Amino acid sequence: PSTTTTSTMGNDETGGSWRDTLYVWDGIMVEVRDGVKEGEDASKKTDIALNWKGAWVPCENCPDAKKAEAPKRVGGAIDVESANHFEVGGSAKAIDVKKDEKSTEEVNSSTSVPHEASFIDGDGWDMGDGDDKKKYKDKVHELLLSNIKWMGNVKDQRDNLVFSKGTNEFGPFISAGWMRPGCRLTLARRYLEESDARVKWTLDDLKTNVVSGIFDKDSGDVNIPPWQCDALHSDVQQPGKRKKVD
């Protein structure tokens, strides 16, 4: 990256890596109803178009993800206070769920089952200062959404969690976050070294490792914000055994 971009992405006078910066994206996600095209069978239309728009803030010098707080909005503002905004989107599709794992009602509801999505469309996201600010886009950005919209105070708090991974010209990244009231999606993004074992994680691997660090089996509570766990630290992780969650 250029000097200006590198500075914006978290380098500091102490020589800390810009990857020590955790980038927290916060915005409203909505379903885009584009209708059914001529000659298209509506009953076979399974993809759901989504748009996510908001602002992102850097948590600089934050190699320990547990120290990164959720961004706050001032008054009735729609976005968190930031000079950097984004608008991305793409399509989502429900993941097949075995009927013996979920109830018939859960299986038949398009908003109460996990969805996989790809967010590489839209205007992209801001990066840079002053005249050097420009838009960037992710080459790959895959998401695993427990639900594609806010489902209220669900019994199992894990049902509001969201995970993502991808890559762009700055390198590979992983993210973890959650859906909040008003379909507000908040994700914290950590950029990784190419040699980091997490680069090869699947979305299920990411989910397993995050959940194992934030979920209390005894109480059923989930630590919020979800990115406050070892899986989102900046330290390069070496290959090892995958964690399992009951």
PDB file of N, CA and C in Angstrom, residues 152-199:
ATOM      1  N   GLY A 152     -35.146 -10.395  16.744  1.00  0.00           N
ATOM      2  CA  GLY A 152     -35.616 -10.106  18.086  1.00  0.00           C
ATOM      3  C   GLY A 152     -34.715 -10.770  19.122  1.00  0.00           C
ATOM      4  N   ASN A 153     -35.168 -10.819  20.336  1.00  0.00           N
ATOM      5  CA  ASN A 153     -34.390 -11.422  21.420  1.00  0.00           C
ATOM      6  C   ASN A 153     -34.516 -12.935  21.363  1.00  0.00           C
ATOM      7  N   VAL A 154     -33.687 -13.528  20.523  1.00  0.00           N
ATOM      8  CA  VAL A 154     -33.740 -14.970  20.329  1.00  0.00           C
ATOM      9  C   VAL A 154     -33.273 -15.693  21.584  1.00  0.00           C
ATOM     10  N   LYS A 155     -33.776 -16.910  21.750  1.00  0.00           N
ATOM     11  CA  LYS A 155     -33.422 -17.706  22.936  1.00  0.00           C
ATOM     12  C   LYS A 155     -31.938 -18.040  22.935  1.00  0.00           C
ATOM     13  N   ASP A 156     -31.432 -18.423  21.765  1.00  0.00           N
ATOM     14  CA  ASP A 156     -30.011 -18.750  21.624  1.00  0.00           C
ATOM     15  C   ASP A 156     -29.314 -17.553  20.993  1.00  0.00           C
ATOM     16  N   GLN A 157     -28.488 -16.853  21.758  1.00  0.00           N
ATOM     17  CA  GLN A 157     -27.849 -15.638  21.274  1.00  0.00           C
ATOM     18  C   GLN A 157     -26.898 -15.884  20.107  1.00  0.00           C
ATOM     19  N   ARG A 158     -26.491 -17.120  19.907  1.00  0.00           N
ATOM     20  CA  ARG A 158     -25.627 -17.434  18.771  1.00  0.00           C
ATOM     21  C   ARG A 158     -26.350 -17.238  17.441  1.00  0.00           C
ATOM     22  N   ASP A 159     -27.695 -17.184  17.498  1.00  0.00           N
ATOM     23  CA  ASP A 159     -28.476 -17.022  16.270  1.00  0.00           C
ATOM     24  C   ASP A 159     -28.368 -15.627  15.671  1.00  0.00           C
ATOM     25  N   ASN A 160     -27.711 -14.693  16.370  1.00  0.00           N
ATOM     26  CA  ASN A 160     -27.517 -13.348  15.827  1.00  0.00           C
ATOM     27  C   ASN A 160     -26.086 -13.113  15.317  1.00  0.00           C
ATOM     28  N   LEU A 161     -25.250 -14.137  15.388  1.00  0.00           N
ATOM     29  CA  LEU A 161     -23.848 -13.964  15.011  1.00  0.00           C
ATOM     30  C   LEU A 161     -23.638 -14.013  13.498  1.00  0.00           C
ATOM     31  N   VAL A 162     -22.594 -13.310  13.047  1.00  0.00           N
ATOM     32  CA  VAL A 162     -22.236 -13.248  11.632  1.00  0.00           C
ATOM     33  C   VAL A 162     -20.720 -13.399  11.507  1.00  0.00           C
ATOM     34  N   PHE A 163     -20.292 -14.106  10.456  1.00  0.00           N
ATOM     35  CA  PHE A 163     -18.872 -14.342  10.236  1.00  0.00           C
ATOM     36  C   PHE A 163     -18.554 -14.099   8.755  1.00  0.00           C
ATOM     37  N   SER A 164     -17.338 -13.650   8.482  1.00  0.00           N
ATOM     38  CA  SER A 164     -16.982 -13.451   7.082  1.00  0.00           C
ATOM     39  C   SER A 164     -15.482 -13.600   6.873  1.00  0.00           C
ATOM     40  N   LYS A 165     -15.108 -13.801   5.628  1.00  0.00           N
ATOM     41  CA  LYS A 165     -13.704 -13.887   5.240  1.00  0.00           C
ATOM     42  C   LYS A 165     -13.594 -13.417   3.798  1.00  0.00           C
ATOM     43  N   GLY A 166     -12.394 -12.982   3.417  1.00  0.00           N
ATOM     44  CA  GLY A 166     -12.226 -12.518   2.052  1.00  0.00           C
ATOM     45  C   GLY A 166     -10.825 -12.044   1.784  1.00  0.00           C
ATOM     46  N   THR A 167     -10.673 -11.320   0.676  1.00  0.00           N
ATOM     47  CA  THR A 167      -9.369 -10.795   0.310  1.00  0.00           C
ATOM     48  C   THR A 167      -9.534  -9.578  -0.585  1.00  0.00           C
ATOM     49  N   ASN A 168      -8.565  -8.679  -0.527  1.00  0.00           N
ATOM     50  CA  ASN A 168      -8.510  -7.521  -1.419  1.00  0.00           C
ATOM     51  C   ASN A 168      -7.041  -7.160  -1.618  1.00  0.00           C
ATOM     52  N   GLU A 169      -6.761  -6.018  -2.191  1.00  0.00           N
ATOM     53  CA  GLU A 169      -5.377  -5.692  -2.512  1.00  0.00           C
ATOM     54  C   GLU A 169      -4.491  -5.510  -1.279  1.00  0.00           C
ATOM     55  N   PHE A 170      -5.086  -5.388  -0.101  1.00  0.00           N
ATOM     56  CA  PHE A 170      -4.308  -5.274   1.132  1.00  0.00           C
ATOM     57  C   PHE A 170      -4.019  -6.631   1.759  1.00  0.00           C
ATOM     58  N   GLY A 171      -4.697  -7.670   1.275  1.00  0.00           N
ATOM     59  CA  GLY A 171      -4.444  -9.009   1.785  1.00  0.00           C
ATOM     60  C   GLY A 171      -5.705  -9.711   2.250  1.00  0.00           C
ATOM     61  N   PRO A 172      -5.552 -10.913   2.801  1.00  0.00           N
ATOM     62  CA  PRO A 172      -6.698 -11.675   3.296  1.00  0.00           C
ATOM     63  C   PRO A 172      -7.192 -11.132   4.634  1.00  0.00           C
ATOM     64  N   PHE A 173      -8.468 -11.386   4.936  1.00  0.00           N
ATOM     65  CA  PHE A 173      -9.032 -10.931   6.208  1.00  0.00           C
ATOM     66  C   PHE A 173     -10.116 -11.890   6.687  1.00  0.00           C
ATOM     67  N   ILE A 174     -10.394 -11.810   7.983  1.00  0.00           N
ATOM     68  CA  ILE A 174     -11.524 -12.508   8.579  1.00  0.00           C
ATOM     69  C   ILE A 174     -12.306 -11.495   9.404  1.00  0.00           C
ATOM     70  N   SER A 175     -13.583 -11.771   9.642  1.00  0.00           N
ATOM     71  CA  SER A 175     -14.428 -10.858  10.417  1.00  0.00           C
ATOM     72  C   SER A 175     -15.398 -11.642  11.278  1.00  0.00           C
ATOM     73  N   ALA A 176     -15.797 -11.015  12.373  1.00  0.00           N
ATOM     74  CA  ALA A 176     -16.837 -11.584  13.237  1.00  0.00           C
ATOM     75  C   ALA A 176     -17.677 -10.439  13.773  1.00  0.00           C
ATOM     76  N   GLY A 177     -18.960 -10.695  13.965  1.00  0.00           N
ATOM     77  CA  GLY A 177     -19.838  -9.656  14.479  1.00  0.00           C
ATOM     78  C   GLY A 177     -21.225 -10.203  14.724  1.00  0.00           C
ATOM     79  N   TRP A 178     -22.192  -9.286  14.719  1.00  0.00           N
ATOM     80  CA  TRP A 178     -23.555  -9.734  15.008  1.00  0.00           C
ATOM     81  C   TRP A 178     -24.590  -8.776  14.439  1.00  0.00           C
ATOM     82  N   MET A 179     -25.791  -9.314  14.290  1.00  0.00           N
ATOM     83  CA  MET A 179     -26.939  -8.545  13.830  1.00  0.00           C
ATOM     84  C   MET A 179     -27.634  -7.942  15.040  1.00  0.00           C
ATOM     85  N   ARG A 180     -28.000  -6.658  14.919  1.00  0.00           N
ATOM     86  CA  ARG A 180     -28.623  -5.944  16.033  1.00  0.00           C
ATOM     87  C   ARG A 180     -29.979  -5.391  15.612  1.00  0.00           C
ATOM     88  N   PRO A 181     -30.739  -4.804  16.538  1.00  0.00           N
ATOM     89  CA  PRO A 181     -32.058  -4.270  16.188  1.00  0.00           C
ATOM     90  C   PRO A 181     -31.997  -3.334  14.990  1.00  0.00           C
ATOM     91  N   GLY A 182     -33.038  -3.418  14.158  1.00  0.00           N
ATOM     92  CA  GLY A 182     -33.088  -2.592  12.955  1.00  0.00           C
ATOM     93  C   GLY A 182     -32.270  -3.163  11.830  1.00  0.00           C
ATOM     94  N   CYS A 183     -31.912  -4.445  11.927  1.00  0.00           N
ATOM     95  CA  CYS A 183     -31.071  -5.108  10.930  1.00  0.00           C
ATOM     96  C   CYS A 183     -29.721  -4.398  10.786  1.00  0.00           C
ATOM     97  N   ARG A 184     -29.187  -3.947  11.914  1.00  0.00           N
ATOM     98  CA  ARG A 184     -27.869  -3.313  11.930  1.00  0.00           C
ATOM     99  C   ARG A 184     -26.806  -4.398  12.065  1.00  0.00           C
ATOM    100  N   LEU A 185     -25.992  -4.523  11.028  1.00  0.00           N
ATOM    101  CA  LEU A 185     -24.927  -5.518  11.005  1.00  0.00           C
ATOM    102  C   LEU A 185     -23.599  -4.848  11.363  1.00  0.00           C
ATOM    103  N   THR A 186     -22.922  -5.385  12.367  1.00  0.00           N
ATOM    104  CA  THR A 186     -21.632  -4.856  12.807  1.00  0.00           C
ATOM    105  C   THR A 186     -20.601  -5.970  12.732  1.00  0.00           C
ATOM    106  N   LEU A 187     -19.538  -5.739  11.952  1.00  0.00           N
ATOM    107  CA  LEU A 187     -18.482  -6.726  11.752  1.00  0.00           C
ATOM    108  C   LEU A 187     -17.120  -6.098  11.998  1.00  0.00           C
ATOM    109  N   ALA A 188     -16.264  -6.778  12.734  1.00  0.00           N
ATOM    110  CA  ALA A 188     -14.891  -6.317  12.957  1.00  0.00           C
ATOM    111  C   ALA A 188     -13.967  -7.138  12.060  1.00  0.00           C
ATOM    112  N   ARG A 189     -13.173  -6.429  11.251  1.00  0.00           N
ATOM    113  CA  ARG A 189     -12.317  -7.066  10.255  1.00  0.00           C
ATOM    114  C   ARG A 189     -10.856  -7.054  10.697  1.00  0.00           C
ATOM    115  N   ARG A 190     -10.226  -8.238  10.632  1.00  0.00           N
ATOM    116  CA  ARG A 190      -8.808  -8.358  10.931  1.00  0.00           C
ATOM    117  C   ARG A 190      -8.063  -8.836   9.675  1.00  0.00           C
ATOM    118  N   TYR A 191      -7.093  -8.032   9.225  1.00  0.00           N
ATOM    119  CA  TYR A 191      -6.259  -8.439   8.102  1.00  0.00           C
ATOM    120  C   TYR A 191      -5.179  -9.389   8.607  1.00  0.00           C
ATOM    121  N   LEU A 192      -4.807 -10.348   7.761  1.00  0.00           N
ATOM    122  CA  LEU A 192      -3.892 -11.411   8.152  1.00  0.00           C
ATOM    123  C   LEU A 192      -2.664 -11.474   7.255  1.00  0.00           C
ATOM    124  N   GLU A 193      -1.582 -11.986   7.810  1.00  0.00           N
ATOM    125  CA  GLU A 193      -0.408 -12.324   7.011  1.00  0.00           C
ATOM    126  C   GLU A 193      -0.774 -13.527   6.136  1.00  0.00           C
ATOM    127  N   GLU A 194      -0.165 -13.603   4.952  1.00  0.00           N
ATOM    128  CA  GLU A 194      -0.460 -14.722   4.058  1.00  0.00           C
ATOM    129  C   GLU A 194      -0.108 -16.056   4.706  1.00  0.00           C
ATOM    130  N   SER A 195       0.872 -16.049   5.614  1.00  0.00           N
ATOM    131  CA  SER A 195       1.322 -17.286   6.253  1.00  0.00           C
ATOM    132  C   SER A 195       0.447 -17.709   7.429  1.00  0.00           C
ATOM    133  N   ASP A 196      -0.515 -16.876   7.799  1.00  0.00           N
ATOM    134  CA  ASP A 196      -1.367 -17.151   8.954  1.00  0.00           C
ATOM    135  C   ASP A 196      -2.292 -18.334   8.663  1.00  0.00           C
ATOM    136  N   ALA A 197      -2.379 -19.256   9.604  1.00  0.00           N
ATOM    137  CA  ALA A 197      -3.211 -20.449   9.425  1.00  0.00           C
ATOM    138  C   ALA A 197      -4.674 -20.104   9.193  1.00  0.00           C
ATOM    139  N   ARG A 198      -5.110 -18.963   9.720  1.00  0.00           N
ATOM    140  CA  ARG A 198      -6.515 -18.577   9.589  1.00  0.00           C
ATOM    141  C   ARG A 198      -6.920 -18.243   8.159  1.00  0.00           C
ATOM    142  N   VAL A 199      -5.939 -17.971   7.302  1.00  0.00           N
ATOM    143  CA  VAL A 199      -6.239 -17.680   5.893  1.00  0.00           C
ATOM    144  C   VAL A 199      -6.944 -18.864   5.246  1.00  0.00           C
TER     145      VAL A 199
END
